[in-house]
Tab-separated table of C-alpha atoms in Angstrom:
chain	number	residue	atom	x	y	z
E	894	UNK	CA	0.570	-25.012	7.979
E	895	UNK	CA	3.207	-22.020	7.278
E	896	UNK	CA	3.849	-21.623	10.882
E	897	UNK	CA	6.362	-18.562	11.520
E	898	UNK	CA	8.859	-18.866	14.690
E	899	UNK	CA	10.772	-15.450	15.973
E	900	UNK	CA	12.632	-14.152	18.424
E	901	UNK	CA	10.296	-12.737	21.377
E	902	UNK	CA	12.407	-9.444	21.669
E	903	UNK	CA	15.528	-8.022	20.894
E	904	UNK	CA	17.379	-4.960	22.169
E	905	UNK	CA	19.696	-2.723	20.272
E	906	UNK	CA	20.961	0.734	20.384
E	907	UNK	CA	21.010	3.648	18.419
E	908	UNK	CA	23.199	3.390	14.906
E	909	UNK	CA	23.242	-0.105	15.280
E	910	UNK	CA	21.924	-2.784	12.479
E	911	UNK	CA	19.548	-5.085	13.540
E	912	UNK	CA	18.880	-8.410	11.996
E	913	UNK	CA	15.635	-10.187	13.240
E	914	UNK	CA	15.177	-13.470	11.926
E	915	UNK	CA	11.800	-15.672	10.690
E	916	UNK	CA	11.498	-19.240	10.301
E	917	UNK	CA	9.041	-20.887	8.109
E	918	UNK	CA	9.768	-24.215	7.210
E	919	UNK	CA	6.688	-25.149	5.562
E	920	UNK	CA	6.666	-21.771	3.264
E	921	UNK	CA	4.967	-23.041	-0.091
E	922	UNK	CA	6.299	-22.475	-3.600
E	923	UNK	CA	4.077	-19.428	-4.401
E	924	UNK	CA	4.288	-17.864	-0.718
E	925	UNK	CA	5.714	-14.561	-0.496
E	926	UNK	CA	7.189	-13.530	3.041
E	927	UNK	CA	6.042	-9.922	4.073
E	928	UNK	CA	7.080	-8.320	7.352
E	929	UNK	CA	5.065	-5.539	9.229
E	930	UNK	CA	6.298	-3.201	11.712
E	931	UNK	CA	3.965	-1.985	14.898
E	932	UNK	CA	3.719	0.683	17.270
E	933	UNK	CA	1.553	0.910	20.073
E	934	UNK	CA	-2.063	1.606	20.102
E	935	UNK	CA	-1.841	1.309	16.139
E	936	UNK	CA	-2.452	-1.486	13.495
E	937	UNK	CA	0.474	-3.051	12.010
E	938	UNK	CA	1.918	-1.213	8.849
E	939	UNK	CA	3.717	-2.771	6.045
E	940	UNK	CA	7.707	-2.367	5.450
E	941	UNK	CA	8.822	-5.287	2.902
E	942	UNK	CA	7.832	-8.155	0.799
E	943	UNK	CA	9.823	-10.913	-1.193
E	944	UNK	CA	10.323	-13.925	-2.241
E	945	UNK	CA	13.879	-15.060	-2.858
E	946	UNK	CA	16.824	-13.605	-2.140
E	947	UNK	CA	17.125	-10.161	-1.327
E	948	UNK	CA	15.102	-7.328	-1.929
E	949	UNK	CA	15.550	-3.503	-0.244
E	950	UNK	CA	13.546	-0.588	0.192
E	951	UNK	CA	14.222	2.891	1.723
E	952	UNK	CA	12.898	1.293	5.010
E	953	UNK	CA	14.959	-2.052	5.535
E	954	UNK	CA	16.350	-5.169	3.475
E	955	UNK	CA	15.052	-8.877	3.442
E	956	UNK	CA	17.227	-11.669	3.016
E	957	UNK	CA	15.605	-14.746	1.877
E	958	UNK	CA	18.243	-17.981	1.788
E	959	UNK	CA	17.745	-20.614	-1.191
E	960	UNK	CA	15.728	-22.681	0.600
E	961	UNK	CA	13.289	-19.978	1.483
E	962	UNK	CA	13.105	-21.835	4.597
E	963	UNK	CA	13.656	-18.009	6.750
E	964	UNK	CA	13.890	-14.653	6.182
E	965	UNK	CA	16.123	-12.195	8.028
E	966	UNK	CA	14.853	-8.383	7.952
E	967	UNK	CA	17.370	-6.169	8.402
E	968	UNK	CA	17.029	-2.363	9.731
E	969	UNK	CA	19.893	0.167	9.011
E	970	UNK	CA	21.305	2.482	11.352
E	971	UNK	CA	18.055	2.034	14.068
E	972	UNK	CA	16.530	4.555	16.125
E	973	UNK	CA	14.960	5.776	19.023
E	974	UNK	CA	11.569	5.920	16.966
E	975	UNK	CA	11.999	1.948	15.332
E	976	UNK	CA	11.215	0.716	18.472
E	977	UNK	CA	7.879	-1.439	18.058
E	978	UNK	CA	6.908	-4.918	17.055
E	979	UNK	CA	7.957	-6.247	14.007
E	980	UNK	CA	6.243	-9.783	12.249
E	981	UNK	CA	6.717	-11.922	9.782
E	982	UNK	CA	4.177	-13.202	7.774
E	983	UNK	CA	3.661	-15.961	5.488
E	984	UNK	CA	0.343	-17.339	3.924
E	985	UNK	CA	-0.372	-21.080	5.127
E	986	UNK	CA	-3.296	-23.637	3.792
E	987	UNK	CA	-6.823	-22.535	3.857
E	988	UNK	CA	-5.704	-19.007	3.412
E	989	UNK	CA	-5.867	-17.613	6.622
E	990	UNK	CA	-3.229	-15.136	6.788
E	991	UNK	CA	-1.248	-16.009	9.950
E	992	UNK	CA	1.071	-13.290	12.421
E	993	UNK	CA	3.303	-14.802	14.654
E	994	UNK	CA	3.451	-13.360	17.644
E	995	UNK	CA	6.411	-10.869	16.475
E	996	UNK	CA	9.610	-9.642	17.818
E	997	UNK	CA	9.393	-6.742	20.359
E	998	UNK	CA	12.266	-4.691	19.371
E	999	UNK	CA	13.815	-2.129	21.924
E	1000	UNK	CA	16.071	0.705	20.236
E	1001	UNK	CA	18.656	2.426	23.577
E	1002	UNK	CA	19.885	5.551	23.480
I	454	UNK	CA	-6.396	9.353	0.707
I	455	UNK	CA	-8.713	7.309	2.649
I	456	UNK	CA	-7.228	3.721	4.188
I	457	UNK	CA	-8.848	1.703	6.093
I	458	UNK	CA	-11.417	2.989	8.667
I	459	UNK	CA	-13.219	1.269	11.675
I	460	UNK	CA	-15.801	2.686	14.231
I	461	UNK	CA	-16.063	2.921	16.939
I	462	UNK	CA	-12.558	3.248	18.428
I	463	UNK	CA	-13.391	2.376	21.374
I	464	UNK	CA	-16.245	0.491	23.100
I	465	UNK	CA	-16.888	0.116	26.816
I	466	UNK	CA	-19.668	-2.507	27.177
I	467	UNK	CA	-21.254	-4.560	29.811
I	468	UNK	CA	-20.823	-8.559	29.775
I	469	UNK	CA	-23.543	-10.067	27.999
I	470	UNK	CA	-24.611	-7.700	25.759
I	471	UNK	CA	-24.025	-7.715	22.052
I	472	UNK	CA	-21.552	-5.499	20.197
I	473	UNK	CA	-21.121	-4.699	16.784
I	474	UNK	CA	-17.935	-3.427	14.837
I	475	UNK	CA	-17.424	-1.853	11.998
I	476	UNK	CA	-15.085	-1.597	9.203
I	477	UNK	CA	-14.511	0.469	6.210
I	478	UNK	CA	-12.122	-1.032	3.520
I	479	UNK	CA	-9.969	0.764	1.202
I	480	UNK	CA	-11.780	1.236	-2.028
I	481	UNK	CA	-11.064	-1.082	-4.364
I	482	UNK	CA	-9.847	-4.013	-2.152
I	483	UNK	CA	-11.457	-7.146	-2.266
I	484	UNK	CA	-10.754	-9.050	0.457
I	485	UNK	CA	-10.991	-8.050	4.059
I	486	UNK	CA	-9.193	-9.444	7.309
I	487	UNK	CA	-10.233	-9.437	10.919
I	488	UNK	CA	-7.806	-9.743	13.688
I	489	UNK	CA	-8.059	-9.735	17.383
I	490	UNK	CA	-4.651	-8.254	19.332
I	491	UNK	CA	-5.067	-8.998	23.356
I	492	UNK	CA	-2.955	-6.702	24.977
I	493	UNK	CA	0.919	-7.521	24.834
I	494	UNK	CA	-0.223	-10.253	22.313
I	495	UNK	CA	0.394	-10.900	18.555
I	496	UNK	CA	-2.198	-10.597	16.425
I	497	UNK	CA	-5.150	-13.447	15.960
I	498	UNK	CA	-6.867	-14.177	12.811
I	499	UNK	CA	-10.151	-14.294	13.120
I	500	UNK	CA	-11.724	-14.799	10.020
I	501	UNK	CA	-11.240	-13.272	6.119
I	502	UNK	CA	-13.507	-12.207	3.165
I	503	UNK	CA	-12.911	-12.523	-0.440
I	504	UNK	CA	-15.876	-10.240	-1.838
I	505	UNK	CA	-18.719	-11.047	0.188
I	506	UNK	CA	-17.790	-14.344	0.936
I	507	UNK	CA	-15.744	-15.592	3.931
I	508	UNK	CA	-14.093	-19.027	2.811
I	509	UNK	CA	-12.488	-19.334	6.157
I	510	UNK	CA	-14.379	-18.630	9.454
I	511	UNK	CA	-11.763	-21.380	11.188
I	512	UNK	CA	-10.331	-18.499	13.400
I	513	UNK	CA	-13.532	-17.388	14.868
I	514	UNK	CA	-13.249	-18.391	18.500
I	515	UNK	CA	-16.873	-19.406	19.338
I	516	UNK	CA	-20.163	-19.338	18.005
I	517	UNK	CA	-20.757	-15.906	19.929
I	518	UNK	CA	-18.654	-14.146	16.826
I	519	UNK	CA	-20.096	-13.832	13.525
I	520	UNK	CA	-19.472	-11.308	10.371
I	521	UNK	CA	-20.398	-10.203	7.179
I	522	UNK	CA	-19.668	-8.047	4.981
I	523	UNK	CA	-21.982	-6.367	2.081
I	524	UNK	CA	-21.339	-4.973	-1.192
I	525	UNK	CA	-17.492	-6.085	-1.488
I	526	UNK	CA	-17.578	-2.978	0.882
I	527	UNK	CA	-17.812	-2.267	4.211
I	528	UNK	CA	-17.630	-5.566	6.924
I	529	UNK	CA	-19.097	-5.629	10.237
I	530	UNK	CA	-17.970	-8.021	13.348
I	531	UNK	CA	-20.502	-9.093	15.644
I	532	UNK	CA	-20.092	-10.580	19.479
I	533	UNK	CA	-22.993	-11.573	21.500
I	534	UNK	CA	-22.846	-12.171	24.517
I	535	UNK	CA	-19.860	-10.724	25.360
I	536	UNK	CA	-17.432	-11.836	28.710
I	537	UNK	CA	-14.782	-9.930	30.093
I	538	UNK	CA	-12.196	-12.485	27.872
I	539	UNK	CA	-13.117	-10.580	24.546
I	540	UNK	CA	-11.808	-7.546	25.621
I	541	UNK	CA	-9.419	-6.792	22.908
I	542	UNK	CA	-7.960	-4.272	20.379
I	543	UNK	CA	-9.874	-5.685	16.983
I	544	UNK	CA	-8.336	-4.833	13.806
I	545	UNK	CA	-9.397	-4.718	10.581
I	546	UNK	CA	-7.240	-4.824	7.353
I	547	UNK	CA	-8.045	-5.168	3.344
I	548	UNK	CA	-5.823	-6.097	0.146
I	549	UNK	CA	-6.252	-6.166	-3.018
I	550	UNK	CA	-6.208	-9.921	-3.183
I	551	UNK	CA	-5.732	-12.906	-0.832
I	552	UNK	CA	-3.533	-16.275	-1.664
I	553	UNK	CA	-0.586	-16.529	-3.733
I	554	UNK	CA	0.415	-13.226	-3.937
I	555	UNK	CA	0.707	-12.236	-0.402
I	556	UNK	CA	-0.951	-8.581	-1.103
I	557	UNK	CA	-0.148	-6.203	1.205
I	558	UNK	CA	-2.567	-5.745	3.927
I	559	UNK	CA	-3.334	-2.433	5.450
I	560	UNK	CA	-5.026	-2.168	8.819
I	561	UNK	CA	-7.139	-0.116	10.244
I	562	UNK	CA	-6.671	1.303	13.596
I	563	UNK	CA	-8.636	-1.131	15.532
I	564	UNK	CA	-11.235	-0.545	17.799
I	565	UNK	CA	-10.590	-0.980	21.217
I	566	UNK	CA	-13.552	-3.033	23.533
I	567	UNK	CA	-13.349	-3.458	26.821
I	568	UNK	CA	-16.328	-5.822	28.433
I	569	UNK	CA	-16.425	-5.104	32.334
């Protein structure tokens, strides 16, 4: 099974890059590795998907080494407001979409 | 445009009655994910329809729990005999496909039970 592992929680400050990394060591070949973002008292939303190397959006960047063995999402310049609960996903045997329990992230003024 | 509904956002219930959830899809999606988030917890799958099929039910946690889902379209959870340890935020999320791909899921906002 794709089992993810991640930092329980992280705390940062404002203007500050933050790197959270993902380990999935038993990623399969077709696997894609998406990370969601969530806030309290809402469902998780999606920020970024890939699959090798790196791939950026308007939101944040992925990093995906060779081995595709982790993934390090990276958020620009944080703020007050990206404090919530990020995860990394990966898709493991039989389908079933696992969440690891996700990295609480805590922005400071 | 419309994402992914569910009803009713929150549920107060009495342990050992049944409760039923619903959820609306996005239009268009065929599969369909249920999750259950205790609180200050990550999320839990539960169990996952392609169409109106569920290949894996694996994530159900006991024979109280059961779902369907009709006309590739709207899916509803069912819990009987509820105890205070389902209380729960249960969340709902469809794609446009399942495997492989890793299509992007988008989640509903959950409907909140709480079994006293």
């Amino acid at each position: 099974l794709a089992k993810t592992t991640q930092p329980i929680s992280m705390d940062s400050y404002e203007g500050q890059e933050v790197n959270i990394t993902c380990s999935h060591n038993n990623i399969a070949t077709n696997d894609y590795i998406t990370w969601y973002q969530q806030f309290p008292s809402q469902g998780p939303r999606f920020i970024i998907q890939g699959y090798k190397t790196k791939v950026t959006n308007e939101v944040a960047s992925l990093f995906i080494p060779a081995d595709r063995k982790s993934s390090t999402l990276s958020l620009p310049r944080v703020s007050l407001s990206d404090t919530a609960v990020y995860y990394c996903r990966v898709p493991n045997a039989g389908n079933m979409l696992t969440f690891g329990g996700g990295t609480r992230l805590m922005v400071k003024p | 445009g419309a994402g992914v509904s569910q009803s009713p956002s929150n549920k107060v219930t009495e342990k050992g009655k049944d409760v039923e959830l619903r959820c609306d899809p996005i239009s268009g999606h065929t599969a369909l994910y249920w999750y259950r988030q205790r609180l200050g917890q990550g999320l839990e799958f539960l169990i996952y329809f392609q169409g109106n099929s569920a290949p894996d039910k694996s994530g159900l946690p006991s024979d109280r729990f059961s779902a369907e889902r009709t006309g590739e379209s709207v899916s509803t959870l069912t819990i009987q005999r509820t105890q205070q340890e389902d209380s729960a935020v249960y969340l709902c999320a469809s794609s446009f496909g399942t495997y492989g791909r890793s299509y992007e899921q988008y989640f509903g906002p959950g409907t909140r039970l709480t079994v006293t």
